[in-house]
């Protein structure tokens, strides 16, 4: 909240809702034994409340009403209604969260004129600005695939791109070492063909699964085997077994670190 001409025009005096008030166990898959077994922790939508003091440039005949109206206009000029809060460590932005302004409250007749904004975040997780990316040279071509995450405090999805180099009936990601009943299996009609490029994301707010074949996009969400569980990355070391790893060439694997709070 700053303007280029007057950086202290809007000053955040207090901010609530940045911690993880309540973590809710969320069932997210049965596994191969059909018993409710796999749970993730989730949060309910988050409300972030900010008290913002107004500091007009009185030498320029700027009033409290003027800069309050400027803030109103800035919010209403956003055609999507979505706002993003950035959190910095020094000069670097380390995390962000997005939501919609649901309240704009004004304290009238106060010695310290303020406004109070409430932002409703349907996706309550703070996420890093830049992804952690693994390129083909960094990816193993044999199992298991180890994906470490020493940054996150919350589980999160990841994105993957891979090119099939041979005809393959199905594609499976599985944790063979510790929980073999957990798997994610795709069985397209006619299987995968050589040259198919697989695009995958298990992000909470951006799940997708499709292949590009000869310039055409073929969606595969309806070709996921019953009982499959979308793979997630948890804080720490993650071990994945790609059943058909010999049939693919890696293009990219990446994820955005995720945080319960700041």
mmCIF file of C-alpha atoms in Angstrom:
data_model
loop_
_atom_site.group_PDB
_atom_site.id
_atom_site.type_symbol
_atom_site.label_atom_id
_atom_site.label_comp_id
_atom_site.label_asym_id
_atom_site.label_seq_id
_atom_site.Cartn_x
_atom_site.Cartn_y
_atom_site.Cartn_z
ATOM 1 C CA UNK A 1 0.000 0.000 0.000
ATOM 2 C CA UNK A 2 2.102 2.849 -1.255
ATOM 3 C CA UNK A 3 2.101 5.472 -3.945
ATOM 4 C CA UNK A 4 5.209 6.385 -5.900
ATOM 5 C CA UNK A 5 4.866 10.047 -5.008
ATOM 6 C CA UNK A 6 4.107 9.546 -1.294
ATOM 7 C CA UNK A 7 5.256 6.153 0.099
ATOM 8 C CA UNK A 8 3.740 6.761 3.559
ATOM 9 C CA UNK A 9 0.304 7.806 2.255
ATOM 10 C CA UNK A 10 -1.180 4.491 3.450
ATOM 11 C CA UNK A 11 0.454 2.805 6.445
ATOM 12 C CA UNK A 12 -0.640 -0.602 7.753
ATOM 13 C CA UNK A 13 -0.932 -0.241 11.535
ATOM 14 C CA UNK A 14 -2.276 -3.696 12.332
ATOM 15 C CA UNK A 15 -2.898 -6.926 10.413
ATOM 16 C CA UNK A 16 -4.822 -9.952 11.647
ATOM 17 C CA UNK A 17 -5.356 -13.362 10.084
ATOM 18 C CA UNK A 18 -1.776 -14.180 9.109
ATOM 19 C CA UNK A 19 -1.433 -17.206 11.374
ATOM 20 C CA UNK A 20 -3.039 -20.613 10.928
ATOM 21 C CA UNK A 21 -5.960 -20.361 13.309
ATOM 22 C CA UNK A 22 -7.387 -23.831 12.673
ATOM 23 C CA UNK A 23 -5.994 -26.799 10.748
ATOM 24 C CA UNK A 24 -8.699 -29.216 9.626
ATOM 25 C CA UNK A 25 -7.931 -32.882 8.776
ATOM 26 C CA UNK A 26 -9.216 -33.472 5.245
ATOM 27 C CA UNK A 27 -9.747 -36.913 3.751
ATOM 28 C CA UNK A 28 -8.338 -36.944 0.228
ATOM 29 C CA UNK A 29 -8.150 -40.578 -0.915
ATOM 30 C CA UNK A 30 -8.890 -44.226 -0.203
ATOM 31 C CA UNK A 31 -5.865 -45.934 -1.697
ATOM 32 C CA UNK A 32 -5.952 -49.439 -3.145
ATOM 33 C CA UNK A 33 -7.472 -51.070 -0.053
ATOM 34 C CA UNK A 34 -10.662 -48.886 -0.308
ATOM 35 C CA UNK A 35 -10.469 -47.828 3.341
ATOM 36 C CA UNK A 36 -10.454 -44.107 4.253
ATOM 37 C CA UNK A 37 -6.788 -43.770 5.015
ATOM 38 C CA UNK A 38 -5.162 -40.707 3.491
ATOM 39 C CA UNK A 39 -5.590 -37.365 5.164
ATOM 40 C CA UNK A 40 -4.191 -33.944 4.478
ATOM 41 C CA UNK A 41 -4.460 -30.853 6.640
ATOM 42 C CA UNK A 42 -6.397 -27.950 5.219
ATOM 43 C CA UNK A 43 -7.592 -24.558 6.351
ATOM 44 C CA UNK A 44 -10.929 -22.878 6.015
ATOM 45 C CA UNK A 45 -11.011 -19.695 3.925
ATOM 46 C CA UNK A 46 -8.871 -17.054 5.574
ATOM 47 C CA UNK A 47 -9.946 -13.497 6.434
ATOM 48 C CA UNK A 48 -7.075 -11.007 6.594
ATOM 49 C CA UNK A 49 -7.993 -7.738 8.322
ATOM 50 C CA UNK A 50 -5.813 -4.648 7.901
ATOM 51 C CA UNK A 51 -6.055 -1.335 9.750
ATOM 52 C CA UNK A 52 -4.573 1.337 7.505
ATOM 53 C CA UNK A 53 -3.816 4.873 8.620
ATOM 54 C CA UNK A 54 -4.321 7.699 6.126
ATOM 55 C CA UNK A 55 -1.562 10.301 5.746
ATOM 56 C CA UNK A 56 -2.532 13.098 3.352
ATOM 57 C CA UNK A 57 -0.054 15.599 1.926
ATOM 58 C CA UNK A 58 -1.530 18.654 3.591
ATOM 59 C CA UNK A 59 0.970 20.967 1.881
ATOM 60 C CA UNK A 60 -0.679 19.979 -1.390
ATOM 61 C CA UNK A 61 -4.181 20.560 0.041
ATOM 62 C CA UNK A 62 -4.769 16.800 0.090
ATOM 63 C CA UNK A 63 -7.463 15.724 2.552
ATOM 64 C CA UNK A 64 -8.288 12.457 4.301
ATOM 65 C CA UNK A 65 -11.308 12.199 2.059
ATOM 66 C CA UNK A 66 -9.147 12.604 -1.057
ATOM 67 C CA UNK A 67 -6.842 9.682 -0.346
ATOM 68 C CA UNK A 68 -9.692 7.536 0.981
ATOM 69 C CA UNK A 69 -11.503 8.085 -2.318
ATOM 70 C CA UNK A 70 -8.289 7.248 -4.210
ATOM 71 C CA UNK A 71 -8.148 3.940 -2.355
ATOM 72 C CA UNK A 72 -11.806 3.294 -3.197
ATOM 73 C CA UNK A 73 -11.105 3.953 -6.866
ATOM 74 C CA UNK A 74 -8.033 1.709 -6.899
ATOM 75 C CA UNK A 75 -10.082 -1.180 -5.558
ATOM 76 C CA UNK A 76 -13.092 -0.654 -7.818
ATOM 77 C CA UNK A 77 -10.900 -0.217 -10.923
ATOM 78 C CA UNK A 78 -9.764 -3.848 -10.616
ATOM 79 C CA UNK A 79 -11.860 -5.724 -13.186
ATOM 80 C CA UNK A 80 -11.362 -9.140 -11.572
ATOM 81 C CA UNK A 81 -11.871 -7.949 -7.993
ATOM 82 C CA UNK A 82 -8.854 -10.015 -6.945
ATOM 83 C CA UNK A 83 -6.113 -8.416 -4.836
ATOM 84 C CA UNK A 84 -2.753 -9.910 -3.887
ATOM 85 C CA UNK A 85 -0.775 -9.244 -0.717
ATOM 86 C CA UNK A 86 3.007 -9.556 -1.024
ATOM 87 C CA UNK A 87 5.218 -10.230 2.007
ATOM 88 C CA UNK A 88 8.821 -9.091 1.857
ATOM 89 C CA UNK A 89 11.988 -10.057 3.666
ATOM 90 C CA UNK A 90 14.192 -7.039 3.095
ATOM 91 C CA UNK A 91 13.964 -6.182 -0.581
ATOM 92 C CA UNK A 92 12.821 -9.667 -1.639
ATOM 93 C CA UNK A 93 9.225 -10.854 -1.881
ATOM 94 C CA UNK A 94 9.055 -14.287 -0.277
ATOM 95 C CA UNK A 95 5.328 -15.102 -0.238
ATOM 96 C CA UNK A 96 1.957 -13.950 -1.511
ATOM 97 C CA UNK A 97 -1.727 -14.627 -0.998
ATOM 98 C CA UNK A 98 -4.734 -13.527 -3.042
ATOM 99 C CA UNK A 99 -8.344 -12.800 -2.199
ATOM 100 C CA UNK A 100 -11.295 -10.453 -2.534
ATOM 101 C CA UNK A 101 -11.997 -7.348 -0.467
ATOM 102 C CA UNK A 102 -15.265 -8.052 1.347
ATOM 103 C CA UNK A 103 -15.324 -5.066 3.709
ATOM 104 C CA UNK A 104 -14.146 -1.464 3.513
ATOM 105 C CA UNK A 105 -14.775 0.168 6.891
ATOM 106 C CA UNK A 106 -14.026 3.769 7.794
ATOM 107 C CA UNK A 107 -13.445 5.291 11.244
ATOM 108 C CA UNK A 108 -15.095 8.710 11.154
ATOM 109 C CA UNK A 109 -14.479 11.456 13.733
ATOM 110 C CA UNK A 110 -11.233 9.901 14.881
ATOM 111 C CA UNK A 111 -7.975 11.657 15.738
ATOM 112 C CA UNK A 112 -6.200 9.025 13.643
ATOM 113 C CA UNK A 113 -8.348 8.566 10.529
ATOM 114 C CA UNK A 114 -8.096 4.979 9.321
ATOM 115 C CA UNK A 115 -9.751 2.502 7.033
ATOM 116 C CA UNK A 116 -10.121 -1.183 7.733
ATOM 117 C CA UNK A 117 -10.013 -3.686 4.886
ATOM 118 C CA UNK A 118 -11.114 -7.316 5.148
ATOM 119 C CA UNK A 119 -9.773 -9.663 2.468
ATOM 120 C CA UNK A 120 -11.384 -13.097 2.051
ATOM 121 C CA UNK A 121 -8.881 -15.673 0.755
ATOM 122 C CA UNK A 122 -10.648 -18.808 -0.505
ATOM 123 C CA UNK A 123 -7.248 -20.441 -0.992
ATOM 124 C CA UNK A 124 -5.803 -19.707 2.471
ATOM 125 C CA UNK A 125 -2.213 -20.863 1.848
ATOM 126 C CA UNK A 126 0.659 -18.420 1.421
ATOM 127 C CA UNK A 127 2.755 -19.313 -1.618
ATOM 128 C CA UNK A 128 6.211 -18.406 -2.826
ATOM 129 C CA UNK A 129 6.518 -15.952 -5.691
ATOM 130 C CA UNK A 130 9.039 -17.996 -7.667
ATOM 131 C CA UNK A 131 8.905 -21.760 -8.257
ATOM 132 C CA UNK A 132 11.504 -24.369 -7.383
ATOM 133 C CA UNK A 133 12.258 -25.890 -10.799
ATOM 134 C CA UNK A 134 14.004 -29.112 -11.758
ATOM 135 C CA UNK A 135 15.115 -29.326 -15.382
ATOM 136 C CA UNK A 136 15.866 -32.575 -17.286
ATOM 137 C CA UNK A 137 19.565 -32.628 -16.351
ATOM 138 C CA UNK A 138 18.603 -32.574 -12.658
ATOM 139 C CA UNK A 139 16.008 -35.362 -12.865
ATOM 140 C CA UNK A 140 16.852 -39.022 -12.430
ATOM 141 C CA UNK A 141 15.882 -41.521 -15.107
ATOM 142 C CA UNK A 142 15.516 -44.389 -12.625
ATOM 143 C CA UNK A 143 13.377 -44.798 -9.517
ATOM 144 C CA UNK A 144 12.859 -43.507 -6.937
ATOM 145 C CA UNK A 145 12.540 -39.833 -7.786
ATOM 146 C CA UNK A 146 13.423 -37.741 -4.735
ATOM 147 C CA UNK A 147 11.888 -34.267 -4.505
ATOM 148 C CA UNK A 148 13.045 -32.388 -1.399
ATOM 149 C CA UNK A 149 11.218 -29.389 0.044
ATOM 150 C CA UNK A 150 13.030 -27.683 2.911
ATOM 151 C CA UNK A 151 11.113 -24.408 2.502
ATOM 152 C CA UNK A 152 7.424 -25.219 2.918
ATOM 153 C CA UNK A 153 5.467 -25.614 6.131
ATOM 154 C CA UNK A 154 2.332 -26.872 4.337
ATOM 155 C CA UNK A 155 1.764 -29.673 1.795
ATOM 156 C CA UNK A 156 1.181 -28.584 -1.790
ATOM 157 C CA UNK A 157 0.897 -29.802 -5.349
ATOM 158 C CA UNK A 158 3.439 -29.717 -8.136
ATOM 159 C CA UNK A 159 3.575 -29.384 -11.913
ATOM 160 C CA UNK A 160 5.210 -31.804 -14.303
ATOM 161 C CA UNK A 161 5.876 -31.983 -18.040
ATOM 162 C CA UNK A 162 7.204 -35.130 -19.706
ATOM 163 C CA UNK A 163 7.390 -36.488 -23.257
ATOM 164 C CA UNK A 164 6.636 -40.134 -24.025
ATOM 165 C CA UNK A 165 9.293 -41.794 -26.162
ATOM 166 C CA UNK A 166 7.405 -45.056 -26.718
ATOM 167 C CA UNK A 167 3.850 -46.375 -26.832
ATOM 168 C CA UNK A 168 2.676 -46.845 -23.241
ATOM 169 C CA UNK A 169 -0.671 -48.243 -22.091
ATOM 170 C CA UNK A 170 -0.811 -46.286 -18.820
ATOM 171 C CA UNK A 171 1.167 -43.988 -16.558
ATOM 172 C CA UNK A 172 1.430 -44.432 -12.781
ATOM 173 C CA UNK A 173 2.961 -42.470 -9.922
ATOM 174 C CA UNK A 174 3.257 -44.529 -6.744
ATOM 175 C CA UNK A 175 5.012 -44.578 -3.390
ATOM 176 C CA UNK A 176 6.247 -48.162 -3.564
ATOM 177 C CA UNK A 177 8.683 -47.975 -0.651
ATOM 178 C CA UNK A 178 6.459 -46.841 2.229
ATOM 179 C CA UNK A 179 2.799 -46.823 1.147
ATOM 180 C CA UNK A 180 2.362 -49.052 -1.937
ATOM 181 C CA UNK A 181 -1.441 -48.835 -1.760
ATOM 182 C CA UNK A 182 -1.176 -45.137 -2.664
ATOM 183 C CA UNK A 183 -1.095 -44.503 -6.409
ATOM 184 C CA UNK A 184 -2.152 -42.163 -9.185
ATOM 185 C CA UNK A 185 -2.829 -43.943 -12.471
ATOM 186 C CA UNK A 186 -3.856 -42.600 -15.894
ATOM 187 C CA UNK A 187 -5.244 -44.928 -18.590
ATOM 188 C CA UNK A 188 -6.002 -42.989 -21.800
ATOM 189 C CA UNK A 189 -8.096 -44.496 -24.592
ATOM 190 C CA UNK A 190 -5.525 -46.226 -26.800
ATOM 191 C CA UNK A 191 -2.736 -45.433 -24.342
ATOM 192 C CA UNK A 192 0.025 -42.863 -24.768
ATOM 193 C CA UNK A 193 1.798 -42.580 -28.115
ATOM 194 C CA UNK A 194 5.412 -41.739 -28.803
ATOM 195 C CA UNK A 195 5.740 -37.952 -28.881
ATOM 196 C CA UNK A 196 2.801 -37.266 -26.537
ATOM 197 C CA UNK A 197 3.633 -34.459 -24.094
ATOM 198 C CA UNK A 198 2.021 -34.902 -20.681
ATOM 199 C CA UNK A 199 1.035 -31.803 -18.686
ATOM 200 C CA UNK A 200 0.174 -32.423 -15.038
ATOM 201 C CA UNK A 201 -0.577 -30.249 -12.005
ATOM 202 C CA UNK A 202 -1.830 -31.307 -8.573
ATOM 203 C CA UNK A 203 -1.992 -27.764 -7.177
ATOM 204 C CA UNK A 204 -5.039 -27.147 -4.982
ATOM 205 C CA UNK A 205 -6.330 -24.237 -7.040
ATOM 206 C CA UNK A 206 -4.919 -25.296 -10.405
ATOM 207 C CA UNK A 207 -5.314 -29.026 -11.044
ATOM 208 C CA UNK A 208 -4.999 -30.130 -14.654
ATOM 209 C CA UNK A 209 -4.087 -33.227 -16.649
ATOM 210 C CA UNK A 210 -3.804 -33.404 -20.428
ATOM 211 C CA UNK A 211 -1.533 -34.394 -23.300
ATOM 212 C CA UNK A 212 -0.600 -32.505 -26.430
ATOM 213 C CA UNK A 213 -0.509 -34.810 -29.466
ATOM 214 C CA UNK A 214 0.302 -33.436 -32.887
ATOM 215 C CA UNK A 215 -0.864 -29.960 -31.930
ATOM 216 C CA UNK A 216 -4.134 -31.184 -30.388
ATOM 217 C CA UNK A 217 -4.925 -31.078 -26.673
ATOM 218 C CA UNK A 218 -6.518 -34.187 -25.142
ATOM 219 C CA UNK A 219 -7.822 -33.829 -21.569
ATOM 220 C CA UNK A 220 -7.367 -36.839 -19.299
ATOM 221 C CA UNK A 221 -9.167 -35.987 -16.053
ATOM 222 C CA UNK A 222 -11.846 -38.578 -16.887
ATOM 223 C CA UNK A 223 -9.150 -41.201 -17.579
ATOM 224 C CA UNK A 224 -7.799 -41.304 -14.012
ATOM 225 C CA UNK A 225 -8.257 -44.773 -12.539
ATOM 226 C CA UNK A 226 -10.815 -45.096 -9.744
ATOM 227 C CA UNK A 227 -9.116 -44.963 -6.333
ATOM 228 C CA UNK A 228 -6.235 -42.840 -7.569
ATOM 229 C CA UNK A 229 -4.915 -40.105 -5.264
ATOM 230 C CA UNK A 230 -3.446 -36.862 -6.580
ATOM 231 C CA UNK A 231 0.207 -36.808 -5.484
ATOM 232 C CA UNK A 232 1.322 -34.009 -3.178
ATOM 233 C CA UNK A 233 4.659 -32.753 -1.951
ATOM 234 C CA UNK A 234 5.018 -32.607 1.826
ATOM 235 C CA UNK A 235 7.616 -30.615 3.791
ATOM 236 C CA UNK A 236 10.829 -32.641 3.906
ATOM 237 C CA UNK A 237 11.919 -35.425 1.554
ATOM 238 C CA UNK A 238 9.428 -36.888 -0.915
ATOM 239 C CA UNK A 239 9.982 -40.185 -2.727
ATOM 240 C CA UNK A 240 7.983 -41.045 -5.872
ATOM 241 C CA UNK A 241 8.041 -44.171 -8.023
ATOM 242 C CA UNK A 242 7.116 -43.628 -11.691
ATOM 243 C CA UNK A 243 6.083 -47.068 -12.919
ATOM 244 C CA UNK A 244 6.732 -46.189 -16.575
ATOM 245 C CA UNK A 245 9.774 -43.993 -16.046
ATOM 246 C CA UNK A 246 11.727 -45.726 -18.844
ATOM 247 C CA UNK A 247 9.097 -44.559 -21.339
ATOM 248 C CA UNK A 248 9.401 -40.806 -20.691
ATOM 249 C CA UNK A 249 11.845 -37.948 -21.113
ATOM 250 C CA UNK A 250 11.600 -35.253 -18.458
ATOM 251 C CA UNK A 251 10.808 -31.714 -19.571
ATOM 252 C CA UNK A 252 10.308 -30.047 -16.198
ATOM 253 C CA UNK A 253 9.137 -30.569 -12.627
ATOM 254 C CA UNK A 254 8.401 -27.575 -10.418
ATOM 255 C CA UNK A 255 6.495 -26.462 -7.337
ATOM 256 C CA UNK A 256 5.779 -23.335 -5.330
ATOM 257 C CA UNK A 257 6.702 -23.502 -1.653
ATOM 258 C CA UNK A 258 3.610 -23.212 0.572
ATOM 259 C CA UNK A 259 3.165 -21.869 4.109
ATOM 260 C CA UNK A 260 0.392 -22.153 6.707
ATOM 261 C CA UNK A 261 1.207 -18.632 7.916
ATOM 262 C CA UNK A 262 3.902 -15.985 7.986
#
